[in-house]
Amino acid sequence: MRPIIITLDGYSSCGKSTLAKAMARELNYVFIDSGAMYRAITLYFLRHHIDPKDNSAVRQALTEINLDFDYNAEQGTSDMLLNDENVEALIRDMLVSEHVSEVAANEYVRAFGVAQQQKMGLKKGIVMDGRDIGTTVFPAAELKIFVTADPVVRVERRFKELLAKNPRITIEEVKDNLEMRDYIDSNREFSPLRQAADAKVLDNSQLTREEQLALALSWAQETIAQKA
Ligand code: CDP
């Protein structure tokens, strides 16, 4: 069967990456976390004091950035490499989360991210998660899923995840960050977060990981049988 492209879009912390990773493992597809790419660019900008509103500095900085993923099929991990440095842990930091949406809204950053993501999809057989994957990056993807979850559930999930790494983090901080990112991501001029008209909606507020995986896989298998 010919491989397809599966896109997962949605708001912050609704479990897209967890689901995308599990789907890719089951289907033997490649998982691509597009958010990690914007996070790595943000880390570079923070380190080099690049103002995301200064387009000429942004364009210069983008020529100095090389992004790659270090896949480990056995461990099921896909670590982000920024100019060959493994930055997977660093990009999950609150400092990066505080700045990433502003960086990702820049027109040149978007063009840079989208072009690289489209190249990664040339061979198909991928599951990519993000905000604009089904609308801008792969508008002709065979299966598009829009993941949603109750905002209270999303804050609790992300708070638990971050608390394990940073005992000083507060739930208010996490809630404010999620709200701010969702607002900027939905209201930006270039490829805002939108549900594609042909996307299937998956609300996982009341679903276990196993239940949501089973549902998404049933859609994937149905689509592969029909379209591949
Ligand atoms: O924290 P969470 O896993 O929900 O977010 P992420 O997928 O790591 O994405 C971090 C940020 O990158 C988002 O809040 C967006 O500002 C940006 N992003 C984007 O603009 N377009 C994408 N395709 C993916 C992420």
Short mmCIF file of N, CA and C and ligand atoms in Angstrom, two decimals, residues 8-17 33-39 42 91-92 96-97 99-105 109-110 114 117 128-133 137 154 158 161 177-178 180-182 184-186 188 190-193, ligand 1:
data_model
loop_
_atom_site.label_atom_id
_atom_site.label_comp_id
_atom_site.label_asym_id
_atom_site.label_seq_id
_atom_site.Cartn_x
_atom_site.Cartn_y
_atom_site.Cartn_z
N LEU A 8 -1.85 16.33 12.19
CA LEU A 8 -2.57 16.53 13.45
C LEU A 8 -2.36 17.98 13.87
N ASP A 9 -3.42 18.75 13.91
CA ASP A 9 -3.32 20.14 14.35
C ASP A 9 -4.20 20.35 15.57
N GLY A 10 -3.92 21.45 16.28
CA GLY A 10 -4.76 21.78 17.43
C GLY A 10 -4.08 22.74 18.37
N TYR A 11 -4.79 23.09 19.45
CA TYR A 11 -4.28 24.05 20.44
C TYR A 11 -3.14 23.45 21.24
N SER A 12 -2.52 24.31 22.06
CA SER A 12 -1.39 23.88 22.88
C SER A 12 -1.79 22.79 23.87
N SER A 13 -0.89 21.85 24.04
CA SER A 13 -1.02 20.83 25.09
C SER A 13 -2.30 19.99 25.01
N CYS A 14 -2.73 19.67 23.80
CA CYS A 14 -3.93 18.81 23.73
C CYS A 14 -3.52 17.37 23.40
N GLY A 15 -2.24 17.07 23.49
CA GLY A 15 -1.80 15.69 23.33
C GLY A 15 -1.51 15.28 21.89
N LYS A 16 -1.30 16.26 21.03
CA LYS A 16 -1.04 15.94 19.61
C LYS A 16 0.23 15.13 19.42
N SER A 17 1.31 15.56 20.09
CA SER A 17 2.59 14.87 19.87
C SER A 17 2.55 13.43 20.38
N ASP A 33 7.61 16.44 14.69
CA ASP A 33 7.07 17.41 15.64
C ASP A 33 7.43 18.80 15.13
N SER A 34 6.50 19.43 14.39
CA SER A 34 6.85 20.72 13.78
C SER A 34 7.04 21.79 14.85
N GLY A 35 6.36 21.66 15.99
CA GLY A 35 6.52 22.63 17.08
C GLY A 35 7.96 22.65 17.59
N ALA A 36 8.60 21.47 17.58
CA ALA A 36 10.00 21.40 18.05
C ALA A 36 10.89 22.27 17.17
N MET A 37 10.55 22.37 15.88
CA MET A 37 11.36 23.18 14.96
C MET A 37 11.24 24.67 15.34
N TYR A 38 10.00 25.13 15.62
CA TYR A 38 9.82 26.53 16.01
C TYR A 38 10.45 26.79 17.38
N ARG A 39 10.41 25.79 18.24
CA ARG A 39 11.05 25.94 19.55
C ARG A 39 12.57 26.05 19.41
N THR A 42 13.47 29.42 18.21
CA THR A 42 13.32 30.36 19.33
C THR A 42 14.53 30.30 20.26
N ILE A 91 14.53 22.90 24.65
CA ILE A 91 13.42 23.57 23.96
C ILE A 91 12.08 23.41 24.67
N ARG A 92 12.01 22.52 25.68
CA ARG A 92 10.75 22.34 26.42
C ARG A 92 10.68 23.30 27.61
N VAL A 96 11.52 29.18 26.62
CA VAL A 96 11.25 29.00 25.18
C VAL A 96 9.74 29.11 24.94
N SER A 97 8.93 28.47 25.80
CA SER A 97 7.47 28.54 25.64
C SER A 97 6.96 29.98 25.70
N HIS A 99 8.39 32.60 24.53
CA HIS A 99 8.73 33.40 23.33
C HIS A 99 8.36 32.74 22.00
N VAL A 100 8.07 31.44 22.03
CA VAL A 100 7.94 30.71 20.76
C VAL A 100 6.82 31.22 19.85
N SER A 101 5.69 31.61 20.42
CA SER A 101 4.58 32.01 19.55
C SER A 101 4.88 33.31 18.82
N GLU A 102 5.60 34.20 19.49
CA GLU A 102 5.96 35.46 18.82
C GLU A 102 6.95 35.18 17.67
N VAL A 103 7.90 34.29 17.94
CA VAL A 103 8.87 33.93 16.90
C VAL A 103 8.16 33.23 15.73
N ALA A 104 7.25 32.30 16.07
CA ALA A 104 6.58 31.51 15.03
C ALA A 104 5.61 32.34 14.19
N ALA A 105 5.28 33.54 14.67
CA ALA A 105 4.36 34.40 13.91
C ALA A 105 5.09 35.19 12.84
N VAL A 109 10.16 33.31 9.43
CA VAL A 109 10.28 32.07 10.21
C VAL A 109 9.28 31.04 9.68
N ARG A 110 8.08 31.52 9.37
CA ARG A 110 7.05 30.61 8.85
C ARG A 110 7.47 30.02 7.50
N VAL A 114 7.83 26.04 7.04
CA VAL A 114 6.93 25.35 6.11
C VAL A 114 7.73 24.68 4.98
N GLN A 117 9.35 21.55 6.28
CA GLN A 117 8.36 20.50 6.58
C GLN A 117 7.84 19.87 5.29
N MET A 128 2.68 14.26 10.99
CA MET A 128 3.25 15.54 11.44
C MET A 128 2.23 16.29 12.27
N ASP A 129 2.67 16.79 13.43
CA ASP A 129 1.74 17.56 14.26
C ASP A 129 2.16 19.01 14.36
N GLY A 130 1.16 19.90 14.54
CA GLY A 130 1.46 21.33 14.63
C GLY A 130 0.21 22.17 14.70
N ARG A 131 0.24 23.31 14.00
CA ARG A 131 -0.89 24.24 14.04
C ARG A 131 -1.48 24.46 12.64
N ASP A 132 -0.62 24.40 11.62
CA ASP A 132 -1.01 24.76 10.25
C ASP A 132 -0.66 23.65 9.28
N ILE A 133 -0.52 22.43 9.77
CA ILE A 133 -0.02 21.35 8.92
C ILE A 133 -1.08 20.93 7.89
N VAL A 137 0.81 23.56 5.30
CA VAL A 137 1.97 22.72 4.93
C VAL A 137 1.55 21.61 3.95
N ARG A 154 -6.25 20.42 29.50
CA ARG A 154 -4.96 20.72 28.85
C ARG A 154 -3.97 21.35 29.84
N ARG A 158 -0.35 19.60 31.03
CA ARG A 158 0.95 20.25 30.83
C ARG A 158 1.62 20.58 32.16
N GLU A 161 3.30 17.51 33.52
CA GLU A 161 4.48 17.20 32.71
C GLU A 161 5.66 18.12 33.11
N ASN A 177 0.51 30.76 30.04
CA ASN A 177 1.30 30.50 28.84
C ASN A 177 0.47 29.84 27.74
N LEU A 178 -0.36 28.89 28.14
CA LEU A 178 -1.20 28.20 27.15
C LEU A 178 -2.18 29.19 26.51
N MET A 180 -1.91 32.46 26.28
CA MET A 180 -1.20 33.42 25.44
C MET A 180 -0.82 32.80 24.09
N ARG A 181 -0.29 31.58 24.13
CA ARG A 181 0.13 30.94 22.87
C ARG A 181 -1.07 30.66 21.96
N ASP A 182 -2.16 30.16 22.55
CA ASP A 182 -3.35 29.89 21.74
C ASP A 182 -3.86 31.16 21.08
N ILE A 184 -2.10 34.00 20.34
CA ILE A 184 -1.18 34.47 19.27
C ILE A 184 -1.26 33.51 18.07
N ASP A 185 -1.26 32.20 18.34
CA ASP A 185 -1.27 31.22 17.24
C ASP A 185 -2.54 31.33 16.39
N SER A 186 -3.67 31.66 17.04
CA SER A 186 -4.94 31.72 16.30
C SER A 186 -5.14 33.05 15.58
N ARG A 188 -2.55 35.22 14.39
CA ARG A 188 -1.44 35.76 13.59
C ARG A 188 -1.85 35.85 12.12
N PHE A 190 0.11 35.16 9.31
CA PHE A 190 0.58 34.10 8.41
C PHE A 190 0.31 32.72 9.01
N SER A 191 -0.33 31.87 8.24
CA SER A 191 -0.81 30.55 8.65
C SER A 191 -1.25 30.42 10.10
N PRO A 192 -2.35 31.08 10.44
CA PRO A 192 -2.88 30.94 11.80
C PRO A 192 -3.42 29.54 12.05
N LEU A 193 -3.54 29.19 13.34
CA LEU A 193 -4.14 27.90 13.71
C LEU A 193 -5.61 27.91 13.32
O1 CDP B 1 3.34 23.03 23.82
P1 CDP B 1 2.82 22.31 22.66
O2 CDP B 1 3.35 20.92 22.50
O3 CDP B 1 1.34 22.34 22.56
O4 CDP B 1 3.32 23.19 21.43
P2 CDP B 1 4.35 22.83 20.28
O5 CDP B 1 3.70 21.92 19.30
O6 CDP B 1 5.64 22.45 20.87
O7 CDP B 1 4.48 24.25 19.54
C1 CDP B 1 5.09 25.36 20.19
C2 CDP B 1 4.68 26.63 19.46
O8 CDP B 1 5.22 26.60 18.12
C3 CDP B 1 3.19 26.86 19.26
O9 CDP B 1 2.58 27.48 20.37
C4 CDP B 1 3.17 27.75 18.03
O10 CDP B 1 3.42 29.09 18.37
C5 CDP B 1 4.36 27.25 17.22
N1 CDP B 1 3.97 26.33 16.13
C6 CDP B 1 3.53 26.88 14.95
O11 CDP B 1 3.39 28.09 14.85
N2 CDP B 1 3.25 26.08 13.89
C7 CDP B 1 3.39 24.76 13.98
N3 CDP B 1 3.13 24.02 12.90
C8 CDP B 1 3.80 24.17 15.18
C9 CDP B 1 4.07 24.98 16.27
#
